[in-house]
XYZ file of C-alpha atoms in Angstrom:
129
model
C 43.418 7.669 -70.785
C 43.159 11.086 -72.404
C 41.641 14.010 -70.536
C 38.012 14.385 -71.538
C 36.386 17.803 -71.893
C 33.832 19.015 -69.364
C 30.467 18.888 -71.109
C 27.395 20.652 -69.716
C 23.970 19.004 -69.745
C 22.906 21.152 -72.704
C 26.090 20.329 -74.600
C 25.507 16.657 -73.828
C 22.192 16.855 -75.726
C 24.107 18.026 -78.790
C 26.674 15.257 -78.313
C 23.929 12.607 -78.178
C 22.715 13.667 -81.600
C 26.238 13.656 -83.011
C 27.003 10.238 -81.466
C 23.794 8.820 -82.939
C 23.918 10.417 -86.398
C 27.490 11.471 -87.270
C 28.507 12.831 -89.603
C 25.736 15.368 -89.039
C 25.242 18.930 -90.271
C 24.470 22.025 -88.244
C 20.970 22.061 -89.744
C 20.316 18.424 -88.797
C 21.449 19.033 -85.207
C 19.346 22.197 -85.016
C 16.250 20.532 -86.503
C 16.351 17.729 -83.944
C 16.975 19.965 -80.934
C 14.322 22.542 -81.914
C 11.790 19.694 -81.807
C 12.895 18.311 -78.429
C 13.843 21.527 -76.562
C 12.774 25.140 -76.387
C 16.202 26.335 -77.575
C 16.597 28.778 -80.413
C 18.781 27.878 -83.402
C 21.269 30.542 -82.224
C 21.573 28.821 -78.825
C 22.172 25.473 -80.524
C 24.869 26.963 -82.749
C 26.544 28.418 -79.653
C 26.531 24.973 -77.999
C 28.058 23.411 -81.112
C 30.759 26.103 -81.223
C 31.577 25.518 -77.532
C 31.910 21.784 -78.122
C 34.326 22.407 -80.996
C 36.357 24.799 -78.802
C 36.465 22.208 -76.007
C 37.663 19.540 -78.430
C 34.573 17.353 -78.080
C 33.544 17.864 -81.727
C 35.446 18.082 -84.967
C 34.040 19.314 -88.245
C 34.565 19.412 -91.983
C 33.249 21.990 -94.361
C 31.311 20.402 -97.215
C 30.379 23.084 -99.680
C 28.551 25.726 -97.665
C 27.696 23.290 -94.875
C 29.577 22.241 -91.729
C 29.440 18.543 -90.847
C 30.279 17.435 -87.298
C 31.807 14.272 -85.839
C 32.550 13.396 -82.235
C 36.160 13.734 -81.131
C 35.196 11.916 -77.919
C 33.759 8.407 -78.015
C 30.394 8.041 -76.287
C 31.322 4.949 -74.265
C 34.603 6.548 -73.146
C 32.798 9.699 -72.012
C 30.004 7.828 -70.237
C 32.438 5.505 -68.480
C 34.475 8.459 -67.199
C 31.326 10.341 -66.204
C 29.874 7.380 -64.308
C 33.191 6.747 -62.559
C 33.379 10.358 -61.391
C 29.734 10.210 -60.259
C 30.379 7.106 -58.148
C 33.588 8.643 -56.803
C 31.928 11.948 -55.915
C 28.625 10.759 -54.460
C 29.468 7.279 -53.183
C 33.166 7.626 -52.270
C 34.067 5.248 -55.075
C 31.878 2.463 -53.678
C 29.843 1.020 -56.560
C 28.027 -1.291 -54.135
C 26.695 1.749 -52.276
C 25.264 3.058 -55.546
C 23.569 -0.233 -56.407
C 22.305 -0.620 -52.840
C 20.767 2.847 -52.896
C 18.835 1.951 -56.055
C 17.735 -1.386 -54.634
C 16.607 0.165 -51.356
C 14.599 2.871 -53.107
C 12.864 0.357 -55.407
C 14.192 2.333 -58.392
C 15.099 -0.830 -60.306
C 12.483 -2.720 -62.270
C 12.535 -6.482 -62.690
C 13.998 -5.935 -66.173
C 16.752 -3.744 -64.683
C 17.587 -6.444 -62.147
C 17.734 -9.066 -64.898
C 20.013 -6.811 -66.929
C 22.305 -6.478 -63.912
C 22.352 -10.261 -63.546
C 23.302 -10.592 -67.211
C 26.083 -8.003 -66.852
C 27.435 -9.745 -63.759
C 27.304 -13.124 -65.503
C 29.284 -11.726 -68.454
C 31.841 -10.158 -66.088
C 32.161 -13.457 -64.226
C 32.586 -15.344 -67.507
C 35.241 -12.885 -68.651
C 37.100 -13.232 -65.350
C 37.143 -17.055 -65.486
C 38.460 -16.961 -69.089
C 41.493 -14.915 -68.053
């Protein structure tokens, strides 16, 4: 597994747009984030530049416009991030994480059903091997 760049929460907002809409121009990223945050276009351009420097984004120049693509896959990043979260806060014990959500009533009935579906798929996959 390749080493993934450290991405701040603000940078993650940029990445979400790129993951959802790539290839995407600087203007498209800026337009979306100006609507959903209180960031200035200059701040957004700085975040994009940082992500390129970190190797999380790649770009092509098309005419006078820069178009960005993710150099890091969303599912790969989220899987690594969730693993480190469980490792850091729950000593690697995924059951402790799930238990804490169950005990705090943070899971809706739909969430619980989704977990059942995920577990059923994992069980099915395991029996097929």
